[in-house]
CSV table of C-alpha atoms in Angstrom, one decimal:
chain,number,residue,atom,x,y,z
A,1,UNK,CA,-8.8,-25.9,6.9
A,2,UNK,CA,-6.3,-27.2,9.7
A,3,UNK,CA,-7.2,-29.4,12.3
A,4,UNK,CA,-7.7,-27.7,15.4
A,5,UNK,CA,-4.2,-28.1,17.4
A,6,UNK,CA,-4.1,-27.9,21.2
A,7,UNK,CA,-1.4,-27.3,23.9
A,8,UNK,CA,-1.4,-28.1,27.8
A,9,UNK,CA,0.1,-25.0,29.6
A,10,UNK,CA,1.0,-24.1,33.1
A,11,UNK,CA,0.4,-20.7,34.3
A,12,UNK,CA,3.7,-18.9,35.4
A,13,UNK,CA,3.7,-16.1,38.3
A,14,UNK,CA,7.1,-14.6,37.4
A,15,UNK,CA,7.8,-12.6,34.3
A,16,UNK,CA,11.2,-11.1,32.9
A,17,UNK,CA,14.7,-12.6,31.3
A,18,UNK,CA,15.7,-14.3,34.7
A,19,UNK,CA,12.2,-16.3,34.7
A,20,UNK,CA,12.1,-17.2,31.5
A,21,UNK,CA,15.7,-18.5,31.9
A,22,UNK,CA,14.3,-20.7,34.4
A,23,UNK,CA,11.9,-22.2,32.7
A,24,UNK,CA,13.5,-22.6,29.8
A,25,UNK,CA,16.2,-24.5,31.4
A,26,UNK,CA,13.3,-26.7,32.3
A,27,UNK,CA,12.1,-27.7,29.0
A,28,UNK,CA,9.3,-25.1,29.0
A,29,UNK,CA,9.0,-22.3,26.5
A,30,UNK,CA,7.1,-19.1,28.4
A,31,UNK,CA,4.1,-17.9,26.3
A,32,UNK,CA,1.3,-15.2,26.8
A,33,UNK,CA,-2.1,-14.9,26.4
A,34,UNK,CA,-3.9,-11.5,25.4
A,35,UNK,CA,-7.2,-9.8,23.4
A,36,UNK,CA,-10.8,-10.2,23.8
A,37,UNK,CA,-11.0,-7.7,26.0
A,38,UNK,CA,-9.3,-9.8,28.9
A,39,UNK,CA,-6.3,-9.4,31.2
A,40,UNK,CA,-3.1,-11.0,29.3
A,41,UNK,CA,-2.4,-14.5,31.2
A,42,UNK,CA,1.5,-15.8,31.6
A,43,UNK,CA,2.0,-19.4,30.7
A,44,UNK,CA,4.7,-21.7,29.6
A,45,UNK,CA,4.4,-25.0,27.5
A,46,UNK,CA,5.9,-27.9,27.3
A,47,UNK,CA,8.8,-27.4,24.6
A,48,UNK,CA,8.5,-30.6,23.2
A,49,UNK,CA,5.0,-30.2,22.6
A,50,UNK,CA,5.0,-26.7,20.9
A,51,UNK,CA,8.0,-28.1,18.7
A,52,UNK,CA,5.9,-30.9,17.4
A,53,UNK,CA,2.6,-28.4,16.4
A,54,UNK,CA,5.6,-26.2,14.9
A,55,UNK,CA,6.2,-29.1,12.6
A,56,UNK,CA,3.0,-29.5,11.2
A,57,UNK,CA,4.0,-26.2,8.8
A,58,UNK,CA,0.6,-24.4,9.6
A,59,UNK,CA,0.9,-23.4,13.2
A,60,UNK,CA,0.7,-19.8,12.7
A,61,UNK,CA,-2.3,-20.3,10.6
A,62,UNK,CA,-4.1,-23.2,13.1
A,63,UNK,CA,-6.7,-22.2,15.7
A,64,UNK,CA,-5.1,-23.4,18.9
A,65,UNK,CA,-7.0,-24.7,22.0
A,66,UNK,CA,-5.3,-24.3,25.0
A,67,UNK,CA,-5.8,-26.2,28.2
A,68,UNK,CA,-5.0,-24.4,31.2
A,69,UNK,CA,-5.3,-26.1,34.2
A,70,UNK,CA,-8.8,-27.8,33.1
A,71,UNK,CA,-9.8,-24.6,31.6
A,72,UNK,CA,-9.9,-24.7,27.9
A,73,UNK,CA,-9.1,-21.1,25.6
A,74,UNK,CA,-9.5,-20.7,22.0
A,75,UNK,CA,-6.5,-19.2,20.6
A,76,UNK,CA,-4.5,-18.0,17.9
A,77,UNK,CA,-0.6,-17.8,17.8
A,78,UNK,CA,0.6,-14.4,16.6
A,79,UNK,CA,3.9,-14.8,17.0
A,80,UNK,CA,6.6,-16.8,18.1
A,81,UNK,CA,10.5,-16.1,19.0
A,82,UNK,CA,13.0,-18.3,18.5
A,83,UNK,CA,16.8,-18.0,19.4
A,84,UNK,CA,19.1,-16.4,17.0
A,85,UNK,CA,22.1,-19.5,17.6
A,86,UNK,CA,20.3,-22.7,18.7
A,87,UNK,CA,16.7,-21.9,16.8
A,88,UNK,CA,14.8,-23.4,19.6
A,89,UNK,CA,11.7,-21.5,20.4
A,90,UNK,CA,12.4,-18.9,23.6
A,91,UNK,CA,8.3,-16.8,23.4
A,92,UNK,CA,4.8,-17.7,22.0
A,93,UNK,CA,2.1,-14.8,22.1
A,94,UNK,CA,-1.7,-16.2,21.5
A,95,UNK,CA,-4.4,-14.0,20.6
A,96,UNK,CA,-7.6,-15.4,22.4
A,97,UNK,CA,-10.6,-15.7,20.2
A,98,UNK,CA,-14.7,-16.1,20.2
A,99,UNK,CA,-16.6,-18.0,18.1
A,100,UNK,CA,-17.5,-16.8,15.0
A,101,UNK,CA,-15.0,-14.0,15.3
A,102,UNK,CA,-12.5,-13.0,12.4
A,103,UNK,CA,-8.7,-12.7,12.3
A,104,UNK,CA,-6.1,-11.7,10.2
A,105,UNK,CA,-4.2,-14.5,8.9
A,106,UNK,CA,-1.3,-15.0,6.2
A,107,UNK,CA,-1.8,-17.8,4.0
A,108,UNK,CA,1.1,-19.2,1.6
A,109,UNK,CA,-0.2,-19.4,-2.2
A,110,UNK,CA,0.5,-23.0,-4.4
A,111,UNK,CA,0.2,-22.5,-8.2
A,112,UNK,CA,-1.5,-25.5,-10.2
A,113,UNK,CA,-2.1,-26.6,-13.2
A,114,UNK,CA,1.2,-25.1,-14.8
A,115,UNK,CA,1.1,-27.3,-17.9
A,116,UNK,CA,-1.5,-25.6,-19.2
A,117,UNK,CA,0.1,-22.0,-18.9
A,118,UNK,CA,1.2,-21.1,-22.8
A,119,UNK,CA,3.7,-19.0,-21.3
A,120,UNK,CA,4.7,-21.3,-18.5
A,121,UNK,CA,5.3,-24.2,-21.7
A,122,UNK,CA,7.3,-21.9,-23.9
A,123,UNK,CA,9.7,-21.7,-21.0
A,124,UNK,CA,8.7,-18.3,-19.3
A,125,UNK,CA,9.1,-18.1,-15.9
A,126,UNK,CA,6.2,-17.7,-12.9
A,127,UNK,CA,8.0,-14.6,-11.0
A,128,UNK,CA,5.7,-15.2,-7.5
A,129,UNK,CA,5.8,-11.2,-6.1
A,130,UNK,CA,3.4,-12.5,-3.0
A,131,UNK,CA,4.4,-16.1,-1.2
A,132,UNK,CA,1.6,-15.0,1.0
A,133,UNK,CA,-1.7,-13.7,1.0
A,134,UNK,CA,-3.0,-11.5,3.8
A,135,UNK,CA,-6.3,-12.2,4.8
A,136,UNK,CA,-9.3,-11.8,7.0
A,137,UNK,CA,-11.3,-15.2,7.8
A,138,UNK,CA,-13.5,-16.6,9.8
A,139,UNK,CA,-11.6,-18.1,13.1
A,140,UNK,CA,-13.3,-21.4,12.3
A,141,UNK,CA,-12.2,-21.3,8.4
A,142,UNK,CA,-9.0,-20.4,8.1
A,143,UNK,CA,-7.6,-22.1,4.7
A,144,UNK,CA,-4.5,-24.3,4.5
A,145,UNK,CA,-3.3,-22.5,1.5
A,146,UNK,CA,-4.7,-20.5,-1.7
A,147,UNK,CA,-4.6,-22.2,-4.9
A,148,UNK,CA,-4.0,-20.2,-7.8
A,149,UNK,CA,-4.7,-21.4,-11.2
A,150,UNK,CA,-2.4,-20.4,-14.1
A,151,UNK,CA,-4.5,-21.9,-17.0
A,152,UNK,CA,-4.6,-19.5,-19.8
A,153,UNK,CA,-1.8,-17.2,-18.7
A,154,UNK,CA,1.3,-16.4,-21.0
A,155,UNK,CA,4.5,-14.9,-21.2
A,156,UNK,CA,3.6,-10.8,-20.5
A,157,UNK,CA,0.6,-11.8,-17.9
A,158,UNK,CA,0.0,-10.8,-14.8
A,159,UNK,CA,-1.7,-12.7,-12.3
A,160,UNK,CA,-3.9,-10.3,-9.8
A,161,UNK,CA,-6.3,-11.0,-6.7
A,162,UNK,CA,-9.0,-10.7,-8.9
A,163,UNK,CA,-8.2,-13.6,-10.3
A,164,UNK,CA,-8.1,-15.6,-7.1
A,165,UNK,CA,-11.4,-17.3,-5.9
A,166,UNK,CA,-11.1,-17.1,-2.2
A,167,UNK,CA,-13.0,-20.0,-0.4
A,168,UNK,CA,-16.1,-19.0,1.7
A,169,UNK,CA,-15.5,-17.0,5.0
A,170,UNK,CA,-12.2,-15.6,3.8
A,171,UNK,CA,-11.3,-12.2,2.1
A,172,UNK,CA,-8.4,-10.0,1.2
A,173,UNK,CA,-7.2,-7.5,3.6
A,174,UNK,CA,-6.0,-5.3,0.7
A,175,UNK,CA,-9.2,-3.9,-0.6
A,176,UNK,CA,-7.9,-0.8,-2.2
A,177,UNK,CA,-5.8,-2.3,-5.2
A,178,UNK,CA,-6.1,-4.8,-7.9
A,179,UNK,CA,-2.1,-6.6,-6.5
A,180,UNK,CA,-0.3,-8.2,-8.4
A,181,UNK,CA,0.8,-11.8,-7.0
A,182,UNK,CA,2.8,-13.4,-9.7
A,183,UNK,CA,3.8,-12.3,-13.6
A,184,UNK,CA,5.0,-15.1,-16.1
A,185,UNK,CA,8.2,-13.6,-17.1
A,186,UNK,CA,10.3,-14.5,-20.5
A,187,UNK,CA,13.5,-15.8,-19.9
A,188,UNK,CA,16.1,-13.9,-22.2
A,189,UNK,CA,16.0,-16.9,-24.9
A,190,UNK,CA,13.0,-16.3,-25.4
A,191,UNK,CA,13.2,-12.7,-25.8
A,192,UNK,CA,15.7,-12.7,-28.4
A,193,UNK,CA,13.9,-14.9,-30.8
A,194,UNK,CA,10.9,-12.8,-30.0
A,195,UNK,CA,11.7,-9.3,-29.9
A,196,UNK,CA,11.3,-7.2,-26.8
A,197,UNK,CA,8.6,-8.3,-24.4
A,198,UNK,CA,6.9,-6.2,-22.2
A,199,UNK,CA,5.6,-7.7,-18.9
A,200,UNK,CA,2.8,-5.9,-16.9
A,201,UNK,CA,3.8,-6.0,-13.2
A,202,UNK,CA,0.8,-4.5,-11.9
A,203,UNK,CA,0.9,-2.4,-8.8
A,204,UNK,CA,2.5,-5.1,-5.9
């Protein structure tokens, strides 16, 4: 799992475009806090701050504590805008959360052990349907990433959910399908020296 990241923030009294100009003029990015049954709270953060927890790769997937004038809020970020010419961040929403609590998290997959694919060694291809897993996990074990081992699998295999063992306090969102994540696929050399080959794509 991530480290826990945190953010210092400022609570702002004005909302709307000409405020958020404002403070974005000022280096600060505006940002919102909602859920738990609570009274959403404007903020802004320091730009350079959220920029550097943006870095890290895993923000949307990182429990975030904010500080708030002293007082401290779990949080998770939901979503964030950024500008359509410069790419610099203009909005960050954060969901607040309890302890113990789950959330719905997307989680990017990583394939290993690809040498040991048949398929993947006579030069299929891995065709990755799903970058991303949805999931629901527990706010205090939200994964990094899903590994996915392709041991075993050759050209005409699919790759399902079933196949994935999801770490402890994390399950799949989907519950009412078997989906499809990847298929090894074979290239068209391959399928000329060995007839047609069907691949099962599964229901995605």
């Amino acid at each position: 799992m991530s480290d826990q990241l945190t953010l210092s923030a400022e609570t702002r009294d004005r909302a709307g475009k000409g405020a958020s100009r404002d403070l974005r003029r000022q280096n600060r990015i505006p940002a919102v806090i909602y859920g738990n049954k609570q009274e959403p709270e404007l903020i802004h953060l320091e730009e350079k701050a959220l920029i550097k927890l943006l870095m890290t790769g895993h923000f949307l997937n990182s429990v975030v504590e904010i500080d708030l004038g002293g007082t401290k809020q779990t949080t998770l970020p939901k979503d964030v805008a950024f500008h359509p010419v410069t790419d610099r961040p203009t909005h960050v929403d954060f969901l607040r959360i309890v302890k113990g609590a789950k959330v719905d998290v997307e989680v990017p997959v990583i394939f290993i052990n690809e040498d040991a694919s048949p398929g993947l060694k006579r030069g299929g291809v891995l065709n990755i349907v799903r970058h991303e897993l949805e999931l629901v996990c527990e706010n205090d074990k939200i994964p990094d990433d899903i590994q996915i081992d392709v041991t075993g699998f050759d050209v005409g295999d699919s790759i399902h959910i079933s196949h994935v063992k999801l770490p402890a306090g994390s399950e799949s969102k989907i519950t009412d399908r078997d989906f499809t994540i990847a298929t090894i696929v074979a290239p068209s050399a391959l399928k000329s020296s060995d007839g047609d080959t069907t691949v099962d794509g599964g229901a995605a």
